[in-house]
Amino acid sequence: MVWSALTDGFAEALKRAGLWSEGRLARLELAIPREPAHGDWTTNLALLIARDAGRPPRAVADALVAAFPRDPEMFSGIDVAGPGFINFRYAQAFLDRLPSRILADGPLEAAARRGFGCFDHAHGLRVQVEYVSANPTGPLNVVNARAAAVGAALVRLLNATGHSADGEFYVNDAGTQVDLLGQSVAARFAERVGIPRAFPENGYQGEYLHDLARELSEREGRAALAGDNGEAWFRNQSLERILDWQRGDLAEYGAEFARWVRESELHARGDVDATLEALRARGMLYEAEGATWVRTTQLGDDKDRVVVRSSGLPTYLLPDVAYHHDKRARGFRHSIDLWGPDHHGRILPLKAALQALGLEPDFLEVLIVQQVNLLSGGQPVKMSKRAGEFITLRDLMEDIGADCAKFFFLMRSTNAHLDFDLDLARRQNDENPAYYVQYAHARIASILRFAAERGLAPAQFAGPGEPGLAAPAEQTLARKLAAFPEVVRGGALAREPHRLPAYLQETAAVFHRFYHECRVVSEDRALSLARLRLAEATRLVLHNGLALMGVTAPERMEREAEAAT
RNA sequence: GCGCCCGUAGCUCAAUUGGAUAGAGCGUUAGCCUCCGGAGCUAAAGGUUACAGGUUCGAUUCCUGUCGGGCGCACCA
């Protein structure tokens, strides 16, 4: 892989040039320049260490270039440019061999850390990604859908880059929200069977409450209503059913979770109490106004937080701390949590409380998944959370399909608001970027079928006389394919899955250009085989990129009912 | 009032963590199907990166302030 060759090369070059230090190598940043004239790879290392080395940037760059170990099979040119950039240019032989190497690496399987695009950057670092974690009080909404797409993609990206990452879903099945659910369903049920019962203030609204009430057995429900703890029965019955809905929808959507952890487990196991005592033992608690507080201000929070209310019940914070402590105890070295936009106020308190418990300051990383505005006909789709009327994950899957939904959610950076154009997503034509990428994949599959009918397959070689990739469109495409591992590495490192769809759209565009300029299957057998391998390598890269996004890569695509018009 | 996110082409968004001449899609305009899938391609037009300062070799990116939009600021989650 090019990235590791460059990294190793600079370690060697720094030593040979008498400029070695661990810290300088750590500052090495390799990038693929957007301007082709600046080569295929570039680094500003000389600019960064010039001051420290006491020499002008260009002199440092010249020294590094002179000392850089040459591999003519990989790079034909290493140049110093501008104020001191070092630019690398691929050798023709490297580009010619690239398709074969990509095909040898094969399909990407993130969980197995295998395939073209994977590289062991992290040596199995245990990372946990907690995402969605919706309350079990209703169907999953569009922000949940966005979080599901992003979280699942992050898990795959992390595994592809040598982390050992698991997805996890935290179920808030204790506390006031699910109690309120129980009260709401109990009231709806009572309504159904003709027993007067007040609907709770701020109770949950929406059609699904009636569905739940209908599903619950009239016999058991009536008995439960009569008992003292009727609401607990309704709460438990309802949240299990809602959890089943959520699990089913997420599985269908392709978001996988290694574990579903319940808040109630933490209470039952004594983890919450143990956390409280651990905080107390560390001198981080105090009593005031009848409540128990944790000294988070000592660790960067703007106020201390209540962990046990004057009623004796814990606030949300305590089980949250217990949960994250449990993650650490299970061997995860890092936790990436995806939270909704209305929860950013919880970041500082939780981080501070975890430190109060002795966890590393950077153990927890929180990504905010920003809100989604659904647009239809250029207008926002009206949703009323109060009335329980909103578009659900299931609605989205039925309307535009899981592939398209995931592609759209992953197109934008996670922490920016997203305007989701439903009309565009519904369109099955070239304006829809999801189809654009999938179409390129299907088109290549079609070319391969066409070639196979003529006895040509990418695995065949014409022999020593086989031509290289000479046409500009071929070279542009090969260079684009070579960039894929770096997109995966950068996307994982920056937690930015949106780089994948952007790259795939570019790759598809470059392929289409190649297709128009270069006839793949022709009378020239040797040339046909070389181009067929390039096309197949492109198909594999598109497949691998889509796989990281959780989007299918179809062999064929047919439009729905358009011939009729 | 305080905190977080955002402000880039008519619209929706990128810009490789501070890099070299700010790029795509949609929309607009003008073209390309005897040939491997036209769900495709080519070209044109479109910008004082909200505004004003600052930091340095270099700023869309970092800092300060102003303006505008969103979300928080509980002994709910």
PDB file of N, CA and C in Angstrom, chain A residues 18-102:
ATOM      1  N   GLY A  18      19.835  12.984   8.507  1.00  0.00           N
ATOM      2  CA  GLY A  18      20.272  13.534   9.786  1.00  0.00           C
ATOM      3  C   GLY A  18      19.226  14.429  10.428  1.00  0.00           C
ATOM      4  N   LEU A  19      17.962  14.190  10.112  1.00  0.00           N
ATOM      5  CA  LEU A  19      16.883  15.041  10.636  1.00  0.00           C
ATOM      6  C   LEU A  19      15.936  14.258  11.538  1.00  0.00           C
ATOM      7  N   TRP A  20      16.347  13.050  11.905  1.00  0.00           N
ATOM      8  CA  TRP A  20      15.422  12.152  12.593  1.00  0.00           C
ATOM      9  C   TRP A  20      15.015  12.614  13.987  1.00  0.00           C
ATOM     10  N   SER A  21      13.737  12.540  14.236  1.00  0.00           N
ATOM     11  CA  SER A  21      13.229  12.495  15.611  1.00  0.00           C
ATOM     12  C   SER A  21      11.820  11.907  15.534  1.00  0.00           C
ATOM     13  N   GLU A  22      11.426  11.268  16.605  1.00  0.00           N
ATOM     14  CA  GLU A  22      10.099  10.644  16.660  1.00  0.00           C
ATOM     15  C   GLU A  22       9.014  11.699  16.413  1.00  0.00           C
ATOM     16  N   GLY A  23       9.205  12.850  17.036  1.00  0.00           N
ATOM     17  CA  GLY A  23       8.216  13.914  16.944  1.00  0.00           C
ATOM     18  C   GLY A  23       8.056  14.425  15.523  1.00  0.00           C
ATOM     19  N   ARG A  24       9.131  14.494  14.795  1.00  0.00           N
ATOM     20  CA  ARG A  24       9.035  14.990  13.413  1.00  0.00           C
ATOM     21  C   ARG A  24       8.286  14.001  12.538  1.00  0.00           C
ATOM     22  N   LEU A  25       8.566  12.717  12.727  1.00  0.00           N
ATOM     23  CA  LEU A  25       7.848  11.720  11.933  1.00  0.00           C
ATOM     24  C   LEU A  25       6.355  11.780  12.260  1.00  0.00           C
ATOM     25  N   ALA A  26       6.055  12.056  13.527  1.00  0.00           N
ATOM     26  CA  ALA A  26       4.654  12.114  13.944  1.00  0.00           C
ATOM     27  C   ALA A  26       3.923  13.261  13.249  1.00  0.00           C
ATOM     28  N   ARG A  27       4.668  14.262  12.797  1.00  0.00           N
ATOM     29  CA  ARG A  27       4.009  15.401  12.147  1.00  0.00           C
ATOM     30  C   ARG A  27       3.751  15.142  10.667  1.00  0.00           C
ATOM     31  N   LEU A  28       4.253  14.009  10.196  1.00  0.00           N
ATOM     32  CA  LEU A  28       4.073  13.689   8.778  1.00  0.00           C
ATOM     33  C   LEU A  28       2.594  13.574   8.426  1.00  0.00           C
ATOM     34  N   GLU A  29       2.172  14.368   7.450  1.00  0.00           N
ATOM     35  CA  GLU A  29       0.822  14.239   6.927  1.00  0.00           C
ATOM     36  C   GLU A  29       0.899  14.052   5.429  1.00  0.00           C
ATOM     37  N   LEU A  30       0.339  12.949   4.993  1.00  0.00           N
ATOM     38  CA  LEU A  30       0.359  12.644   3.572  1.00  0.00           C
ATOM     39  C   LEU A  30      -1.016  12.931   2.998  1.00  0.00           C
ATOM     40  N   ALA A  31      -1.050  13.510   1.837  1.00  0.00           N
ATOM     41  CA  ALA A  31      -2.337  13.850   1.242  1.00  0.00           C
ATOM     42  C   ALA A  31      -2.280  13.656  -0.268  1.00  0.00           C
ATOM     43  N   ILE A  32      -3.448  13.444  -0.836  1.00  0.00           N
ATOM     44  CA  ILE A  32      -3.582  13.377  -2.285  1.00  0.00           C
ATOM     45  C   ILE A  32      -4.034  14.749  -2.738  1.00  0.00           C
ATOM     46  N   PRO A  33      -3.174  15.472  -3.463  1.00  0.00           N
ATOM     47  CA  PRO A  33      -3.520  16.859  -3.812  1.00  0.00           C
ATOM     48  C   PRO A  33      -4.689  16.924  -4.785  1.00  0.00           C
ATOM     49  N   ARG A  34      -5.486  17.964  -4.655  1.00  0.00           N
ATOM     50  CA  ARG A  34      -6.627  18.074  -5.561  1.00  0.00           C
ATOM     51  C   ARG A  34      -6.170  18.545  -6.936  1.00  0.00           C
ATOM     52  N   GLU A  35      -5.044  19.218  -6.970  1.00  0.00           N
ATOM     53  CA  GLU A  35      -4.522  19.711  -8.239  1.00  0.00           C
ATOM     54  C   GLU A  35      -3.587  18.656  -8.836  1.00  0.00           C
ATOM     55  N   PRO A  36      -3.971  18.029  -9.975  1.00  0.00           N
ATOM     56  CA  PRO A  36      -3.155  16.942 -10.554  1.00  0.00           C
ATOM     57  C   PRO A  36      -1.713  17.366 -10.830  1.00  0.00           C
ATOM     58  N   ALA A  37      -1.516  18.647 -11.131  1.00  0.00           N
ATOM     59  CA  ALA A  37      -0.161  19.117 -11.431  1.00  0.00           C
ATOM     60  C   ALA A  37       0.758  18.980 -10.225  1.00  0.00           C
ATOM     61  N   HIS A  38       0.169  18.799  -9.038  1.00  0.00           N
ATOM     62  CA  HIS A  38       0.978  18.671  -7.834  1.00  0.00           C
ATOM     63  C   HIS A  38       1.289  17.219  -7.501  1.00  0.00           C
ATOM     64  N   GLY A  39       1.024  16.344  -8.448  1.00  0.00           N
ATOM     65  CA  GLY A  39       1.405  14.951  -8.262  1.00  0.00           C
ATOM     66  C   GLY A  39       0.287  14.101  -7.689  1.00  0.00           C
ATOM     67  N   ASP A  40       0.648  12.867  -7.351  1.00  0.00           N
ATOM     68  CA  ASP A  40      -0.335  11.903  -6.849  1.00  0.00           C
ATOM     69  C   ASP A  40      -0.382  11.870  -5.325  1.00  0.00           C
ATOM     70  N   TRP A  41       0.738  12.217  -4.706  1.00  0.00           N
ATOM     71  CA  TRP A  41       0.778  12.344  -3.245  1.00  0.00           C
ATOM     72  C   TRP A  41       1.624  13.556  -2.910  1.00  0.00           C
ATOM     73  N   THR A  42       1.334  14.167  -1.790  1.00  0.00           N
ATOM     74  CA  THR A  42       2.117  15.331  -1.395  1.00  0.00           C
ATOM     75  C   THR A  42       2.218  15.398   0.116  1.00  0.00           C
ATOM     76  N   THR A  43       3.255  16.068   0.569  1.00  0.00           N
ATOM     77  CA  THR A  43       3.351  16.321   2.008  1.00  0.00           C
ATOM     78  C   THR A  43       3.981  17.671   2.258  1.00  0.00           C
ATOM     79  N   ASN A  44       3.588  18.274   3.355  1.00  0.00           N
ATOM     80  CA  ASN A  44       4.139  19.570   3.751  1.00  0.00           C
ATOM     81  C   ASN A  44       5.145  19.408   4.890  1.00  0.00           C
ATOM     82  N   LEU A  45       5.674  18.168   5.043  1.00  0.00           N
ATOM     83  CA  LEU A  45       6.543  17.872   6.181  1.00  0.00           C
ATOM     84  C   LEU A  45       7.698  18.866   6.306  1.00  0.00           C
ATOM     85  N   ALA A  46       8.324  19.195   5.192  1.00  0.00           N
ATOM     86  CA  ALA A  46       9.469  20.102   5.238  1.00  0.00           C
ATOM     87  C   ALA A  46       9.067  21.472   5.782  1.00  0.00           C
ATOM     88  N   LEU A  47       7.866  21.924   5.414  1.00  0.00           N
ATOM     89  CA  LEU A  47       7.391  23.214   5.910  1.00  0.00           C
ATOM     90  C   LEU A  47       7.156  23.165   7.404  1.00  0.00           C
ATOM     91  N   LEU A  48       6.707  22.005   7.878  1.00  0.00           N
ATOM     92  CA  LEU A  48       6.370  21.892   9.296  1.00  0.00           C
ATOM     93  C   LEU A  48       7.604  21.809  10.184  1.00  0.00           C
ATOM     94  N   ILE A  49       8.651  21.154   9.685  1.00  0.00           N
ATOM     95  CA  ILE A  49       9.811  20.948  10.571  1.00  0.00           C
ATOM     96  C   ILE A  49      10.958  21.908  10.292  1.00  0.00           C
ATOM     97  N   ALA A  50      10.766  22.805   9.326  1.00  0.00           N
ATOM     98  CA  ALA A  50      11.861  23.703   8.935  1.00  0.00           C
ATOM     99  C   ALA A  50      12.327  24.586  10.099  1.00  0.00           C
ATOM    100  N   ARG A  51      11.376  25.182  10.785  1.00  0.00           N
ATOM    101  CA  ARG A  51      11.718  26.084  11.896  1.00  0.00           C
ATOM    102  C   ARG A  51      12.496  25.325  12.970  1.00  0.00           C
ATOM    103  N   ASP A  52      11.951  24.163  13.306  1.00  0.00           N
ATOM    104  CA  ASP A  52      12.531  23.309  14.316  1.00  0.00           C
ATOM    105  C   ASP A  52      13.928  22.843  13.912  1.00  0.00           C
ATOM    106  N   ALA A  53      14.125  22.596  12.611  1.00  0.00           N
ATOM    107  CA  ALA A  53      15.410  22.096  12.122  1.00  0.00           C
ATOM    108  C   ALA A  53      16.402  23.236  11.875  1.00  0.00           C
ATOM    109  N   GLY A  54      15.903  24.461  11.929  1.00  0.00           N
ATOM    110  CA  GLY A  54      16.785  25.611  11.759  1.00  0.00           C
ATOM    111  C   GLY A  54      17.288  25.788  10.338  1.00  0.00           C
ATOM    112  N   ARG A  55      16.533  25.279   9.378  1.00  0.00           N
ATOM    113  CA  ARG A  55      16.942  25.420   7.975  1.00  0.00           C
ATOM    114  C   ARG A  55      15.739  25.846   7.153  1.00  0.00           C
ATOM    115  N   PRO A  56      15.962  26.498   6.021  1.00  0.00           N
ATOM    116  CA  PRO A  56      14.840  26.925   5.173  1.00  0.00           C
ATOM    117  C   PRO A  56      14.043  25.720   4.692  1.00  0.00           C
ATOM    118  N   PRO A  57      12.726  25.870   4.535  1.00  0.00           N
ATOM    119  CA  PRO A  57      11.882  24.748   4.138  1.00  0.00           C
ATOM    120  C   PRO A  57      12.360  24.044   2.873  1.00  0.00           C
ATOM    121  N   ARG A  58      12.779  24.823   1.901  1.00  0.00           N
ATOM    122  CA  ARG A  58      13.182  24.189   0.640  1.00  0.00           C
ATOM    123  C   ARG A  58      14.453  23.371   0.820  1.00  0.00           C
ATOM    124  N   ALA A  59      15.345  23.827   1.680  1.00  0.00           N
ATOM    125  CA  ALA A  59      16.573  23.069   1.929  1.00  0.00           C
ATOM    126  C   ALA A  59      16.242  21.750   2.622  1.00  0.00           C
ATOM    127  N   VAL A  60      15.312  21.812   3.577  1.00  0.00           N
ATOM    128  CA  VAL A  60      14.877  20.584   4.260  1.00  0.00           C
ATOM    129  C   VAL A  60      14.241  19.635   3.246  1.00  0.00           C
ATOM    130  N   ALA A  61      13.393  20.197   2.382  1.00  0.00           N
ATOM    131  CA  ALA A  61      12.716  19.373   1.383  1.00  0.00           C
ATOM    132  C   ALA A  61      13.732  18.717   0.452  1.00  0.00           C
ATOM    133  N   ASP A  62      14.705  19.502  -0.009  1.00  0.00           N
ATOM    134  CA  ASP A  62      15.733  18.936  -0.896  1.00  0.00           C
ATOM    135  C   ASP A  62      16.472  17.789  -0.217  1.00  0.00           C
ATOM    136  N   ALA A  63      16.807  17.989   1.053  1.00  0.00           N
ATOM    137  CA  ALA A  63      17.537  16.956   1.783  1.00  0.00           C
ATOM    138  C   ALA A  63      16.698  15.691   1.919  1.00  0.00           C
ATOM    139  N   LEU A  64      15.406  15.858   2.200  1.00  0.00           N
ATOM    140  CA  LEU A  64      14.531  14.694   2.354  1.00  0.00           C
ATOM    141  C   LEU A  64      14.366  13.946   1.034  1.00  0.00           C
ATOM    142  N   VAL A  65      14.217  14.710  -0.038  1.00  0.00           N
ATOM    143  CA  VAL A  65      14.058  14.075  -1.346  1.00  0.00           C
ATOM    144  C   VAL A  65      15.314  13.286  -1.707  1.00  0.00           C
ATOM    145  N   ALA A  66      16.473  13.889  -1.449  1.00  0.00           N
ATOM    146  CA  ALA A  66      17.737  13.213  -1.773  1.00  0.00           C
ATOM    147  C   ALA A  66      17.881  11.923  -0.975  1.00  0.00           C
ATOM    148  N   ALA A  67      17.343  11.933   0.239  1.00  0.00           N
ATOM    149  CA  ALA A  67      17.517  10.776   1.124  1.00  0.00           C
ATOM    150  C   ALA A  67      16.385   9.764   1.009  1.00  0.00           C
ATOM    151  N   PHE A  68      15.331  10.101   0.264  1.00  0.00           N
ATOM    152  CA  PHE A  68      14.161   9.223   0.212  1.00  0.00           C
ATOM    153  C   PHE A  68      14.488   7.959  -0.594  1.00  0.00           C
ATOM    154  N   PRO A  69      14.246   6.764  -0.013  1.00  0.00           N
ATOM    155  CA  PRO A  69      14.563   5.517  -0.716  1.00  0.00           C
ATOM    156  C   PRO A  69      13.722   5.361  -1.978  1.00  0.00           C
ATOM    157  N   ARG A  70      14.380   5.102  -3.087  1.00  0.00           N
ATOM    158  CA  ARG A  70      13.692   5.063  -4.378  1.00  0.00           C
ATOM    159  C   ARG A  70      13.104   3.687  -4.660  1.00  0.00           C
ATOM    160  N   ASP A  71      11.894   3.704  -5.178  1.00  0.00           N
ATOM    161  CA  ASP A  71      11.293   2.487  -5.700  1.00  0.00           C
ATOM    162  C   ASP A  71      10.698   2.840  -7.059  1.00  0.00           C
ATOM    163  N   PRO A  72      11.475   2.637  -8.101  1.00  0.00           N
ATOM    164  CA  PRO A  72      11.029   3.070  -9.441  1.00  0.00           C
ATOM    165  C   PRO A  72       9.772   2.355  -9.913  1.00  0.00           C
ATOM    166  N   GLU A  73       9.429   1.251  -9.271  1.00  0.00           N
ATOM    167  CA  GLU A  73       8.196   0.555  -9.625  1.00  0.00           C
ATOM    168  C   GLU A  73       6.971   1.300  -9.102  1.00  0.00           C
ATOM    169  N   MET A  74       7.183   2.168  -8.094  1.00  0.00           N
ATOM    170  CA  MET A  74       6.051   2.878  -7.503  1.00  0.00           C
ATOM    171  C   MET A  74       6.010   4.334  -7.935  1.00  0.00           C
ATOM    172  N   PHE A  75       7.149   5.036  -7.773  1.00  0.00           N
ATOM    173  CA  PHE A  75       7.160   6.460  -8.113  1.00  0.00           C
ATOM    174  C   PHE A  75       8.196   6.756  -9.189  1.00  0.00           C
ATOM    175  N   SER A  76       7.763   7.539 -10.170  1.00  0.00           N
ATOM    176  CA  SER A  76       8.709   7.936 -11.210  1.00  0.00           C
ATOM    177  C   SER A  76       9.340   9.277 -10.866  1.00  0.00           C
ATOM    178  N   GLY A  77       8.698  10.056 -10.057  1.00  0.00           N
ATOM    179  CA  GLY A  77       9.244  11.366  -9.749  1.00  0.00           C
ATOM    180  C   GLY A  77       8.946  11.799  -8.324  1.00  0.00           C
ATOM    181  N   ILE A  78       9.940  12.392  -7.682  1.00  0.00           N
ATOM    182  CA  ILE A  78       9.759  13.003  -6.369  1.00  0.00           C
ATOM    183  C   ILE A  78      10.343  14.403  -6.471  1.00  0.00           C
ATOM    184  N   ASP A  79       9.491  15.411  -6.327  1.00  0.00           N
ATOM    185  CA  ASP A  79       9.932  16.776  -6.578  1.00  0.00           C
ATOM    186  C   ASP A  79       9.608  17.703  -5.420  1.00  0.00           C
ATOM    187  N   VAL A  80      10.417  18.749  -5.343  1.00  0.00           N
ATOM    188  CA  VAL A  80      10.115  19.813  -4.392  1.00  0.00           C
ATOM    189  C   VAL A  80       9.427  20.931  -5.167  1.00  0.00           C
ATOM    190  N   ALA A  81       8.338  21.452  -4.599  1.00  0.00           N
ATOM    191  CA  ALA A  81       7.586  22.478  -5.318  1.00  0.00           C
ATOM    192  C   ALA A  81       7.112  23.548  -4.351  1.00  0.00           C
ATOM    193  N   GLY A  82       6.848  24.722  -4.912  1.00  0.00           N
ATOM    194  CA  GLY A  82       6.321  25.831  -4.114  1.00  0.00           C
ATOM    195  C   GLY A  82       7.247  26.146  -2.951  1.00  0.00           C
ATOM    196  N   PRO A  83       6.684  26.472  -1.800  1.00  0.00           N
ATOM    197  CA  PRO A  83       7.501  26.874  -0.656  1.00  0.00           C
ATOM    198  C   PRO A  83       8.264  25.711  -0.008  1.00  0.00           C
ATOM    199  N   GLY A  84       7.956  24.464  -0.430  1.00  0.00           N
ATOM    200  CA  GLY A  84       8.663  23.325   0.173  1.00  0.00           C
ATOM    201  C   GLY A  84       7.833  22.064   0.237  1.00  0.00           C
ATOM    202  N   PHE A  85       6.789  21.985  -0.583  1.00  0.00           N
ATOM    203  CA  PHE A  85       6.021  20.745  -0.677  1.00  0.00           C
ATOM    204  C   PHE A  85       6.860  19.680  -1.361  1.00  0.00           C
ATOM    205  N   ILE A  86       6.657  18.426  -0.951  1.00  0.00           N
ATOM    206  CA  ILE A  86       7.304  17.301  -1.629  1.00  0.00           C
ATOM    207  C   ILE A  86       6.214  16.510  -2.333  1.00  0.00           C
ATOM    208  N   ASN A  87       6.341  16.435  -3.661  1.00  0.00           N
ATOM    209  CA  ASN A  87       5.302  15.800  -4.463  1.00  0.00           C
ATOM    210  C   ASN A  87       5.802  14.507  -5.096  1.00  0.00           C
ATOM    211  N   PHE A  88       4.943  13.497  -5.061  1.00  0.00           N
ATOM    212  CA  PHE A  88       5.270  12.184  -5.622  1.00  0.00           C
ATOM    213  C   PHE A  88       4.378  11.913  -6.823  1.00  0.00           C
ATOM    214  N   ARG A  89       4.972  11.308  -7.848  1.00  0.00           N
ATOM    215  CA  ARG A  89       4.183  10.940  -9.014  1.00  0.00           C
ATOM    216  C   ARG A  89       4.324   9.444  -9.275  1.00  0.00           C
ATOM    217  N   TYR A  90       3.175   8.795  -9.487  1.00  0.00           N
ATOM    218  CA  TYR A  90       3.194   7.360  -9.733  1.00  0.00           C
ATOM    219  C   TYR A  90       3.977   7.018 -10.989  1.00  0.00           C
ATOM    220  N   ALA A  91       4.676   5.899 -10.937  1.00  0.00           N
ATOM    221  CA  ALA A  91       5.308   5.353 -12.134  1.00  0.00           C
ATOM    222  C   ALA A  91       4.232   4.716 -13.011  1.00  0.00           C
ATOM    223  N   GLN A  92       4.464   4.720 -14.312  1.00  0.00           N
ATOM    224  CA  GLN A  92       3.518   4.091 -15.238  1.00  0.00           C
ATOM    225  C   GLN A  92       3.328   2.618 -14.881  1.00  0.00           C
ATOM    226  N   ALA A  93       4.406   1.964 -14.502  1.00  0.00           N
ATOM    227  CA  ALA A  93       4.325   0.531 -14.167  1.00  0.00           C
ATOM    228  C   ALA A  93       3.390   0.314 -12.985  1.00  0.00           C
ATOM    229  N   PHE A  94       3.392   1.259 -12.053  1.00  0.00           N
ATOM    230  CA  PHE A  94       2.508   1.129 -10.889  1.00  0.00           C
ATOM    231  C   PHE A  94       1.044   1.181 -11.320  1.00  0.00           C
ATOM    232  N   LEU A  95       0.727   2.149 -12.181  1.00  0.00           N
ATOM    233  CA  LEU A  95      -0.657   2.284 -12.644  1.00  0.00           C
ATOM    234  C   LEU A  95      -1.069   1.069 -13.477  1.00  0.00           C
ATOM    235  N   ASP A  96      -0.157   0.578 -14.294  1.00  0.00           N
ATOM    236  CA  ASP A  96      -0.476  -0.584 -15.126  1.00  0.00           C
ATOM    237  C   ASP A  96      -0.807  -1.808 -14.280  1.00  0.00           C
ATOM    238  N   ARG A  97      -0.088  -1.971 -13.189  1.00  0.00           N
ATOM    239  CA  ARG A  97      -0.282  -3.166 -12.358  1.00  0.00           C
ATOM    240  C   ARG A  97      -1.420  -2.999 -11.361  1.00  0.00           C
ATOM    241  N   LEU A  98      -1.847  -1.768 -11.166  1.00  0.00           N
ATOM    242  CA  LEU A  98      -2.822  -1.483 -10.109  1.00  0.00           C
ATOM    243  C   LEU A  98      -4.108  -2.314 -10.208  1.00  0.00           C
ATOM    244  N   PRO A  99      -4.749  -2.395 -11.382  1.00  0.00           N
ATOM    245  CA  PRO A  99      -6.008  -3.168 -11.439  1.00  0.00           C
ATOM    246  C   PRO A  99      -5.823  -4.600 -10.942  1.00  0.00           C
ATOM    247  N   SER A 100      -4.751  -5.239 -11.343  1.00  0.00           N
ATOM    248  CA  SER A 100      -4.516  -6.615 -10.888  1.00  0.00           C
ATOM    249  C   SER A 100      -4.367  -6.678  -9.377  1.00  0.00           C
ATOM    250  N   ARG A 101      -3.675  -5.707  -8.828  1.00  0.00           N
ATOM    251  CA  ARG A 101      -3.478  -5.706  -7.370  1.00  0.00           C
ATOM    252  C   ARG A 101      -4.791  -5.476  -6.634  1.00  0.00           C
ATOM    253  N   ILE A 102      -5.613  -4.585  -7.177  1.00  0.00           N
ATOM    254  CA  ILE A 102      -6.919  -4.344  -6.553  1.00  0.00           C
ATOM    255  C   ILE A 102      -7.747  -5.621  -6.572  1.00  0.00           C
TER     256      ILE A 102
END
